[in-house]
Tab-separated table of C-alpha atoms and ligand atoms in Angstrom:
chain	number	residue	atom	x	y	z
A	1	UNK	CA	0.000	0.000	0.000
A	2	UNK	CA	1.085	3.803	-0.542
A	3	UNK	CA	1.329	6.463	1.646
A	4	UNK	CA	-1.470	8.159	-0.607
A	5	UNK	CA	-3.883	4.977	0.129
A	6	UNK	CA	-2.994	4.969	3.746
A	7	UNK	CA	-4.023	8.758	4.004
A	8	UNK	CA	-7.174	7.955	2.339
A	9	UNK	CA	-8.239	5.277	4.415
A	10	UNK	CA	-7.311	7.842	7.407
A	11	UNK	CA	-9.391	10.824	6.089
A	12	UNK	CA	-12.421	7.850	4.785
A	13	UNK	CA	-12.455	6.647	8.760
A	14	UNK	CA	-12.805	10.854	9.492
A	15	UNK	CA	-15.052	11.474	6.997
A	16	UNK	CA	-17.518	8.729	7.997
A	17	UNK	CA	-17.381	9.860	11.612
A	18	UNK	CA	-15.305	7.113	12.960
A	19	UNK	CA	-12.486	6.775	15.457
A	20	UNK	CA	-9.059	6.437	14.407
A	21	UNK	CA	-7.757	3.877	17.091
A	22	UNK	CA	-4.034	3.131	18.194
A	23	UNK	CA	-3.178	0.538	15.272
A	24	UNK	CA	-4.623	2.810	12.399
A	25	UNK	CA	-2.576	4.504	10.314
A	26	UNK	CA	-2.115	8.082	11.072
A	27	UNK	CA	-0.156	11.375	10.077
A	28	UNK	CA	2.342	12.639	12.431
A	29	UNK	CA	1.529	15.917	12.672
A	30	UNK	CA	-1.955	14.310	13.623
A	31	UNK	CA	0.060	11.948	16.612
A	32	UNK	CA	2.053	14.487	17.377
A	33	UNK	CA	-0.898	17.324	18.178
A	34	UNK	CA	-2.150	14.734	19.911
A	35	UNK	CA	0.431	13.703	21.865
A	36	UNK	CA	0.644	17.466	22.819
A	37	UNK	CA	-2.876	18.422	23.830
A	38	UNK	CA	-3.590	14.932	25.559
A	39	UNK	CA	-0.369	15.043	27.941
A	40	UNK	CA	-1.378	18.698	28.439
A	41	UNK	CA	-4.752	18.003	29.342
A	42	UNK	CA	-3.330	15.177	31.849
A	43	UNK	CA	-1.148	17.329	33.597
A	44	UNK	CA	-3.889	20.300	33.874
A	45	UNK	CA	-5.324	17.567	35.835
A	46	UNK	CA	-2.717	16.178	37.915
A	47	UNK	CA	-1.695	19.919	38.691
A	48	UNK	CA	-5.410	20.707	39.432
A	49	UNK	CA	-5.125	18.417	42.319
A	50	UNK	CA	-3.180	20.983	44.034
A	51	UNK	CA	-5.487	24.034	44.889
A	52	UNK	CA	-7.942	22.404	45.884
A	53	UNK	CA	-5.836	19.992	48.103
A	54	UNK	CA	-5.006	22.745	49.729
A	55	UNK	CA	-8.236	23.502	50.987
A	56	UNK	CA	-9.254	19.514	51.965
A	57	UNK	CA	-7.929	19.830	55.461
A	58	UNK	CA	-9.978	23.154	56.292
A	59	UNK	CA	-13.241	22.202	54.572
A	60	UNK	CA	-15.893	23.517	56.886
A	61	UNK	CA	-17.473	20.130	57.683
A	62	UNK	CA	-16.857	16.498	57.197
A	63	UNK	CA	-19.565	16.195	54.426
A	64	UNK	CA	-17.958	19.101	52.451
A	65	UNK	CA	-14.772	17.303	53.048
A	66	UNK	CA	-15.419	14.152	52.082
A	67	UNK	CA	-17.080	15.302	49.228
A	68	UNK	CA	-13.621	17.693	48.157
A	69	UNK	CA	-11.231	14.516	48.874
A	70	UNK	CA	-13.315	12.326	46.440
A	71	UNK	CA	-13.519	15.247	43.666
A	72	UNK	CA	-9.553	15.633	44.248
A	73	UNK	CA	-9.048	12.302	43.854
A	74	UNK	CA	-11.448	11.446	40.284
A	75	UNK	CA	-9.013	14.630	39.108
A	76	UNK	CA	-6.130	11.928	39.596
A	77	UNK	CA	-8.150	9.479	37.706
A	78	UNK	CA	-8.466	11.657	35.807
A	79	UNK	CA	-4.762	12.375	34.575
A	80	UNK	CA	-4.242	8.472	34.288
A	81	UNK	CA	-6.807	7.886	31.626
A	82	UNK	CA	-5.043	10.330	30.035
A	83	UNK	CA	-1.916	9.253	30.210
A	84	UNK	CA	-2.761	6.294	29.457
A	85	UNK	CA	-4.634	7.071	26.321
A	86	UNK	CA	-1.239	9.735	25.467
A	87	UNK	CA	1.011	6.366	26.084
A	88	UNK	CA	-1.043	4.685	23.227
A	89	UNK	CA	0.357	7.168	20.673
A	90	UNK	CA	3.969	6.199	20.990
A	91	UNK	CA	4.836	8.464	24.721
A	92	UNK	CA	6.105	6.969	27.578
A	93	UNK	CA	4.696	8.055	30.932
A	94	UNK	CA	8.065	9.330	31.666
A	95	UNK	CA	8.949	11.214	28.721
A	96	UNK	CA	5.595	13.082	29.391
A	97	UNK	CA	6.530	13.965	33.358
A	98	UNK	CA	9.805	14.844	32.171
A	99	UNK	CA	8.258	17.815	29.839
A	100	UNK	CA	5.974	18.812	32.947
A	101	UNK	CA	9.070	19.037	34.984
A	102	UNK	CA	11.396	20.882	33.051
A	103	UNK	CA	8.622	23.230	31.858
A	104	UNK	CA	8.285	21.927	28.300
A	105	UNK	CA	4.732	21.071	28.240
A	106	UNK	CA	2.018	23.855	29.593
A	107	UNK	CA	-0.614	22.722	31.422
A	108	UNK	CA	-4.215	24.686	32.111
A	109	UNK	CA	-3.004	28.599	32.888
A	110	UNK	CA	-6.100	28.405	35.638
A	111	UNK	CA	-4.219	26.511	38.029
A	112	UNK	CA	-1.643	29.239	38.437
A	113	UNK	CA	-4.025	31.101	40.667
A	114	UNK	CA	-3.843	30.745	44.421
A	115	UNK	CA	-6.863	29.674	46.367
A	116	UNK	CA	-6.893	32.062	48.985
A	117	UNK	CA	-10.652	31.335	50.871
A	118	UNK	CA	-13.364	28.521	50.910
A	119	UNK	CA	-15.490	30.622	48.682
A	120	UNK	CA	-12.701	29.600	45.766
A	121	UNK	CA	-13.811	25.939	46.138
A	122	UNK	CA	-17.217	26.603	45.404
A	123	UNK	CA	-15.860	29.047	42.517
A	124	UNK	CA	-13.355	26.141	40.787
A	125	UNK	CA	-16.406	23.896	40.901
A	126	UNK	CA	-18.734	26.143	39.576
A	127	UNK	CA	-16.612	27.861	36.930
A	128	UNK	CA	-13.525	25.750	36.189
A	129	UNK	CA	-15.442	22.807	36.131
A	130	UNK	CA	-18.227	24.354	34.461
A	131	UNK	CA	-15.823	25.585	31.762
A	132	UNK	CA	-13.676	22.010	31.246
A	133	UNK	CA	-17.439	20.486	31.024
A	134	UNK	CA	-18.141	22.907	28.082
A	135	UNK	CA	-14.599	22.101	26.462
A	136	UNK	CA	-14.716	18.528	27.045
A	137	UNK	CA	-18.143	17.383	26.219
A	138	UNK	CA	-17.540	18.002	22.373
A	139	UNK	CA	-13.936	16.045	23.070
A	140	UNK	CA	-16.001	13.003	23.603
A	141	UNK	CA	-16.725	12.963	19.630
A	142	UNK	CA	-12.841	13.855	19.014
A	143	UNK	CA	-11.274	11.878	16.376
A	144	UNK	CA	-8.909	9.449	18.212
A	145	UNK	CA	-11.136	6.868	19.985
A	146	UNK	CA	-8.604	6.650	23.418
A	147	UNK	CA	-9.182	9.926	23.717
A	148	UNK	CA	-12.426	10.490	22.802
A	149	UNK	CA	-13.601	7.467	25.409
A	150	UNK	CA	-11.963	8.374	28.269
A	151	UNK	CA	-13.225	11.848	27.929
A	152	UNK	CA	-17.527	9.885	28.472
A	153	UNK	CA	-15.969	8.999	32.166
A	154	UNK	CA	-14.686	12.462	32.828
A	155	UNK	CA	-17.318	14.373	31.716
A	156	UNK	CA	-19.756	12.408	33.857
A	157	UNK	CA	-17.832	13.159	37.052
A	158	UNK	CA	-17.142	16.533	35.936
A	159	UNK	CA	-20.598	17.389	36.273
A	160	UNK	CA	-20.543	16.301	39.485
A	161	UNK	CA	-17.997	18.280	40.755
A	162	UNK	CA	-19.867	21.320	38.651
A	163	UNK	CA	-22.504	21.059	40.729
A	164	UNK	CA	-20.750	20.757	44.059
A	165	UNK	CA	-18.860	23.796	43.157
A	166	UNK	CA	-22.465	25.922	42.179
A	167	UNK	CA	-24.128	24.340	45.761
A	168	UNK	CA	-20.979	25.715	47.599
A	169	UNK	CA	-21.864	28.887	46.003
A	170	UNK	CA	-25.371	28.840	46.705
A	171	UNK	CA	-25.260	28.109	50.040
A	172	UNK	CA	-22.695	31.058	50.546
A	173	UNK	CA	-24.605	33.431	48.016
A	174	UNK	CA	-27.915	33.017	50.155
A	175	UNK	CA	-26.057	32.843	53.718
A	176	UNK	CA	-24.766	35.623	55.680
A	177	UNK	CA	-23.644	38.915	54.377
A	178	UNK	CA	-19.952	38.065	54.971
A	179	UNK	CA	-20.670	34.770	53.329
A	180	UNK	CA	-22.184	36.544	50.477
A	181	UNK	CA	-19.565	38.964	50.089
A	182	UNK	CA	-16.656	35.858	49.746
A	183	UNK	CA	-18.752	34.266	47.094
A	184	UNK	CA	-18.343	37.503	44.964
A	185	UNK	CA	-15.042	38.278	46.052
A	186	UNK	CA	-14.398	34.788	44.917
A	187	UNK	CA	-16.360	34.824	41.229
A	188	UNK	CA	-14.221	38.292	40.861
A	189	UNK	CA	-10.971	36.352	41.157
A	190	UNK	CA	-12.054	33.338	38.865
A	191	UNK	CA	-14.210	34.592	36.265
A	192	UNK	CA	-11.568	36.109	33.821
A	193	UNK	CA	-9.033	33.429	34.143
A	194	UNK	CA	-11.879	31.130	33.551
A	195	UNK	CA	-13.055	32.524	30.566
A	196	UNK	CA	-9.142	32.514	29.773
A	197	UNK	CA	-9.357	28.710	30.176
A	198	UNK	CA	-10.367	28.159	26.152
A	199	UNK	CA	-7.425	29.777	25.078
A	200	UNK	CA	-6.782	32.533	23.027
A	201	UNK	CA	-8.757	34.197	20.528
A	202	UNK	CA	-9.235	31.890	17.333
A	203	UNK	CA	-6.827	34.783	14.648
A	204	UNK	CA	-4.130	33.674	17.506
A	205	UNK	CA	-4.653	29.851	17.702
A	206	UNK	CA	-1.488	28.108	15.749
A	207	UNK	CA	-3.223	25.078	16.548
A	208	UNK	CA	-6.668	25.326	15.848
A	209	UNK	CA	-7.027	25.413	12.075
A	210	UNK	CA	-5.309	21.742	12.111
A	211	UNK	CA	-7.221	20.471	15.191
A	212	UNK	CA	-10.493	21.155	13.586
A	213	UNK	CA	-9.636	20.003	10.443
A	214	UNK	CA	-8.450	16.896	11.731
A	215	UNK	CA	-11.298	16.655	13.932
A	216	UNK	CA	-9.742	17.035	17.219
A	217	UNK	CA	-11.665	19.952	18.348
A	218	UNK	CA	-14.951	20.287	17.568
A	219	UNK	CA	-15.187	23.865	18.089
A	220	UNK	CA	-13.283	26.506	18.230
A	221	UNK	CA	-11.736	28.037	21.017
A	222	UNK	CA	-13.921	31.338	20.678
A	223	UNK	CA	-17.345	29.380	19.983
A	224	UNK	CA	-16.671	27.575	23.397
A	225	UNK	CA	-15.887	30.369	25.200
A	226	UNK	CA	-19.420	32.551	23.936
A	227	UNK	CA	-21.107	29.217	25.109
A	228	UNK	CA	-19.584	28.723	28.074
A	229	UNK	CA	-20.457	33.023	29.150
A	230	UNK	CA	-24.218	32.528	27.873
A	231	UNK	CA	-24.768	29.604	30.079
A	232	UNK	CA	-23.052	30.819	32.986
A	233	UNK	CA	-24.281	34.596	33.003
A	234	UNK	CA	-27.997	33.445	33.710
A	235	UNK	CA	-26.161	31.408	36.453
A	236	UNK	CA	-24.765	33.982	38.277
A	237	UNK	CA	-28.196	35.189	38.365
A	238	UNK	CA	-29.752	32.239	40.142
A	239	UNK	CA	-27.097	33.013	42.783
A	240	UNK	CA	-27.956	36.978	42.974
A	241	UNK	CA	-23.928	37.810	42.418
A	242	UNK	CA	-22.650	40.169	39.355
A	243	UNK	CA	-20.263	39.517	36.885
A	244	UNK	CA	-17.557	40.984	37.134
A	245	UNK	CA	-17.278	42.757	33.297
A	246	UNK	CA	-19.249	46.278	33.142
A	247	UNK	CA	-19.408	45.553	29.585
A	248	UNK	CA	-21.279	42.304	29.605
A	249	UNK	CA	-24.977	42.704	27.554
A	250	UNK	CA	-27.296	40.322	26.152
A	251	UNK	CA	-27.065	41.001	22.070
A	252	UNK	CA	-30.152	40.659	20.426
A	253	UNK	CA	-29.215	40.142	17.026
A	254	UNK	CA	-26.712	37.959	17.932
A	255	UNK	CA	-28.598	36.075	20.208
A	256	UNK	CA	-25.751	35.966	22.803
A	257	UNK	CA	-24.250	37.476	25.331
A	258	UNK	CA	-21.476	40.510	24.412
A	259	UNK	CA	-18.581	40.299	26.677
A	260	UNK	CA	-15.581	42.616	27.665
A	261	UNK	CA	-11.956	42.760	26.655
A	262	UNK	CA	-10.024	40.170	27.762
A	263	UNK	CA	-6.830	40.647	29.227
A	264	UNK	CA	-4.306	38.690	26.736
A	265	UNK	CA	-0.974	40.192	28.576
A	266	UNK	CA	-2.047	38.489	31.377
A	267	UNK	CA	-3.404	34.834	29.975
A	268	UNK	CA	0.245	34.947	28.305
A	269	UNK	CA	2.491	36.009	31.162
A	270	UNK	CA	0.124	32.897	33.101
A	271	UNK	CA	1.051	30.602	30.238
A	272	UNK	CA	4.843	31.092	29.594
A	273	UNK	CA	5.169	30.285	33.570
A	274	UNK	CA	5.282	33.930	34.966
A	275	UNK	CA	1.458	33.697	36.849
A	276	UNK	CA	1.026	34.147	40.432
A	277	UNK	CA	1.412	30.640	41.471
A	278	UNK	CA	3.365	28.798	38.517
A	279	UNK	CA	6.454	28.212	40.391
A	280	UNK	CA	4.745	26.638	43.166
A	281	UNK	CA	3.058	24.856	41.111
A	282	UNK	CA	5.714	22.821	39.562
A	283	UNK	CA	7.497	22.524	42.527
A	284	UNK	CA	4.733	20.945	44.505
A	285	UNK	CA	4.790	18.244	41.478
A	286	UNK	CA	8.498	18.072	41.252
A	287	UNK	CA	8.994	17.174	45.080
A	288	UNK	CA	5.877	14.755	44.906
A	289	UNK	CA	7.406	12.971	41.488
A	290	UNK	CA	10.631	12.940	43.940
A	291	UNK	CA	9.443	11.658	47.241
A	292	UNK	CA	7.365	8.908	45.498
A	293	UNK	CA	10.970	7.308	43.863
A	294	UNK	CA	10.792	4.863	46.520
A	295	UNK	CA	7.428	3.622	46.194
A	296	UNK	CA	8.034	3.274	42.195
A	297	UNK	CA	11.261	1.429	42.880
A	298	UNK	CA	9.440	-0.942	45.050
A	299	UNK	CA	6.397	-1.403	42.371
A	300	UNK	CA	9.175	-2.234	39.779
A	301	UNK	CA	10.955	-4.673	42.310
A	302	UNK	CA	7.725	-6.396	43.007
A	303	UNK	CA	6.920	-6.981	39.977
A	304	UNK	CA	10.443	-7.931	38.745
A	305	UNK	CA	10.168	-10.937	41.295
A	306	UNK	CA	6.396	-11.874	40.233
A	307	UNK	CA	8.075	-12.122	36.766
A	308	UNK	CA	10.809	-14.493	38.259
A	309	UNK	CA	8.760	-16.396	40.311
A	310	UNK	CA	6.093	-17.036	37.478
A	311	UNK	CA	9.197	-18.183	35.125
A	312	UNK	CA	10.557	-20.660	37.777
A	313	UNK	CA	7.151	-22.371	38.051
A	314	UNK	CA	6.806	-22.816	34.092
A	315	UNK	CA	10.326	-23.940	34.141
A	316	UNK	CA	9.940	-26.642	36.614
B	1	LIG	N1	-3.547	27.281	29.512
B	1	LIG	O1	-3.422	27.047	19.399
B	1	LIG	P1	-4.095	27.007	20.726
B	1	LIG	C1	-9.743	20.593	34.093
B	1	LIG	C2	-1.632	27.046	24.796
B	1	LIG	S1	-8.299	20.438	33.244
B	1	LIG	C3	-2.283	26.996	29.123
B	1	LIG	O2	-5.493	27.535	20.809
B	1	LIG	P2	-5.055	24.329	21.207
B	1	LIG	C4	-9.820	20.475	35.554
B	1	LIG	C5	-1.752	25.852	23.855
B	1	LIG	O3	-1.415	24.643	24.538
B	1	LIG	C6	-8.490	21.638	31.935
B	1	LIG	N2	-1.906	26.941	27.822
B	1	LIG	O4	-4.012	25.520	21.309
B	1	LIG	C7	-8.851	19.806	36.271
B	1	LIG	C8	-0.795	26.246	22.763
B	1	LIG	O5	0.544	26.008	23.165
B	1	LIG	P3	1.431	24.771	22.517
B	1	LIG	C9	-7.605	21.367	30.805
B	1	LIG	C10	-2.873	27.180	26.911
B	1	LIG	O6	-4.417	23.115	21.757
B	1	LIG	C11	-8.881	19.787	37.647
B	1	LIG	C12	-0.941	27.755	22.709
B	1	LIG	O7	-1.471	28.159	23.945
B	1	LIG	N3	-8.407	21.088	29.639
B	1	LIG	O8	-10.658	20.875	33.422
B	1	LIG	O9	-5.641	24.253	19.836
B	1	LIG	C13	-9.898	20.446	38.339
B	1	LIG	C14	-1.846	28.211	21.579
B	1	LIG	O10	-3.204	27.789	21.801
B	1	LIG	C15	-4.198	27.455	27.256
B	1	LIG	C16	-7.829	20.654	28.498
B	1	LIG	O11	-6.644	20.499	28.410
B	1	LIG	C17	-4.524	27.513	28.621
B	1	LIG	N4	-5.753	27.798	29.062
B	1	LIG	O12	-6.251	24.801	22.175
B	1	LIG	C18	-10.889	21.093	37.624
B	1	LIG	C19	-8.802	20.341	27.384
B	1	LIG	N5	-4.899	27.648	26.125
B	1	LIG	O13	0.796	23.499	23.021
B	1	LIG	C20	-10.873	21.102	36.218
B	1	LIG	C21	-8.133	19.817	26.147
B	1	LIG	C22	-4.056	27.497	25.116
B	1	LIG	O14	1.296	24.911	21.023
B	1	LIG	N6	-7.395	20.832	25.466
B	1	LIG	N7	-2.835	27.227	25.571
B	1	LIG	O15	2.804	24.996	23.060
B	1	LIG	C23	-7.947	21.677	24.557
B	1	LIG	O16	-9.142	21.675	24.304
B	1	LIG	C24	-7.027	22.615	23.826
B	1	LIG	O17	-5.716	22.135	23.952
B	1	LIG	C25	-7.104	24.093	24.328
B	1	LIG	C26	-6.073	24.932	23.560
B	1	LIG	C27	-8.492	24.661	24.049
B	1	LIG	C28	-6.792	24.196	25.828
């Protein structure tokens, strides 16, 4: 077979809708997007752990505490689907860490923000999750079938943890005044860099024009991002806070909500590794990957004399 045949059997499968699956025959600037935006998206997860870890030990009651451990704990499921589904494109689990750890592969800019009150736990819920829901629904029709199934588990527990976030908030929004006042002070700190979380606008997306055409993404970052503000606007409104953009309006002729300037400086400086809390960040990962040697070394040893063991018996 040619190359030429191969690449039409490829584009047929996209064509018709289906998946392209590890053992198909792919371009490599397809494997290697998705090499990059798959290990990115696992280590926006992994790294997401962190602030809301932060907050597991002061969670205001055991019930709001057990419920943050087990959403801080599906995000770690979450990264090893991921990685797993990355490994069956030709990565190794290490290679990927390795880019994470020496700053070579991003991960999501919105976990470079610190968590500073409890109010922030209902507002990562509520928002972040809200906004990886809208991104990530669409992914579960993206083109490469590892990908495209693990993304039907996340998205179910990621409404879950959508809705924790927007009870938080509710219960806070119709409590006390003080209580009231940390859920906006909270939805004034995460809003932007939320609606930063699509990425930038689509005239400054190297990657999208590919992705789409390859069927990757299903939309572009831009289209998310209008869906993601119209849904969550009328939100905020259940909850009786304000947005925090004076130039927010509902467009009639548009049918959707108009929004204000986003601050690009900012989403940038978050994303080359200069945001409030990037350093941290990848220190907090570096020192775990580092403390857990051991408990790799001894995974590897055990299984080394399993493998032994196992060979003695057939041999005898
Ligand atoms: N942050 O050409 P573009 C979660 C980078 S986890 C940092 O538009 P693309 C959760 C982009 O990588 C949420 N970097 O790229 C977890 C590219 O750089 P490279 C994570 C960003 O790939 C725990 C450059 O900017 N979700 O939900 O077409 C608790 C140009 O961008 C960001 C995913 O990863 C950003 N926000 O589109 C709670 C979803 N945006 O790689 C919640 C899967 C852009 O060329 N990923 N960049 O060096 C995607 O859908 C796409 O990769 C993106 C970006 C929409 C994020």
């Amino acid at each position: 077979m040619t190359v030429q045949s191969f690449e039409k059997g490829f584009n047929d499968k996209l064509d018709k809708e289906l998946t392209i699956e590890p053992r198909d025959w792919m371009p490599d600037d397809y494997r290697k997007t998705l090499i990059r935006q798959i290990s990115q998206h696992a280590h926006s997860e992994i790294v997401g752990m962190l602030p809301e870890g932060n907050w597991i030990t002061r969670a205001p009651s055991l019930r709001r505490k057990a419920v943050l451990l087990a959403k801080v704990q599906d995000e770690g499921g979450h990264g090893l689907y991921l990685y797993s589904a990355a490994e069956t494109l030709g990565i190794t689990r290490d290679e990927m860490f390795d880019q994470l750890h020496t700053g070579k592969a991003k991960y999501s800019s919105i976990f470079n923000y610190p968590t500073t009150t409890w109010a922030d736990m209902g507002a990562i819920g509520w928002l972040v999750d809200g906004a990886a829901i809208m991104n990530q629904v669409p992914l579960c029709r993206t083109s490469y079938g590892p990908y495209a199934r693990a993304m039907v588990r996340v998205c179910k527990e990621e409404s879950f943890h959508q809705r924790q976030g927007f009870e938080i908030m509710l219960t806070l929004a119709k409590g006390t005044e003080q209580q009231k006042k940390m859920a906006q002070d909270a939805l004034n700190r995460w809003w932007w860099p939320s609606i930063m979380m699509f990425g930038p606008a689509d005239d400054n997306s190297p990657n999208s024009e590919m992705s789409m055409r390859y069927r990757i993404k299903r939309f572009t970052n831009d289209e998310l991002r209008q869906k993601f503000v119209d849904v969550t606007v009328e939100q905020t409104r259940i909850l009786g806070l304000e947005v925090p953009d004076k130039d927010l309006k509902w467009n009639e002729e548009r049918g959707h909500y108009d929004y204000g300037k986003i601050n690009w400086d900012e989403f940038w400086a978050v994303v080359k590794g200069n945001g409030p809390c990037n350093k941290e960040r990848l220190e907090a990962r570096k020192t775990a990957w580092e403390n857990g040697a051991w408990v790799r070394d001894a995974a590897m040893a055990h299984s080394q004399k399993r493998k032994e063991r196992s060979s003695k018996k057939e041999a005898a």
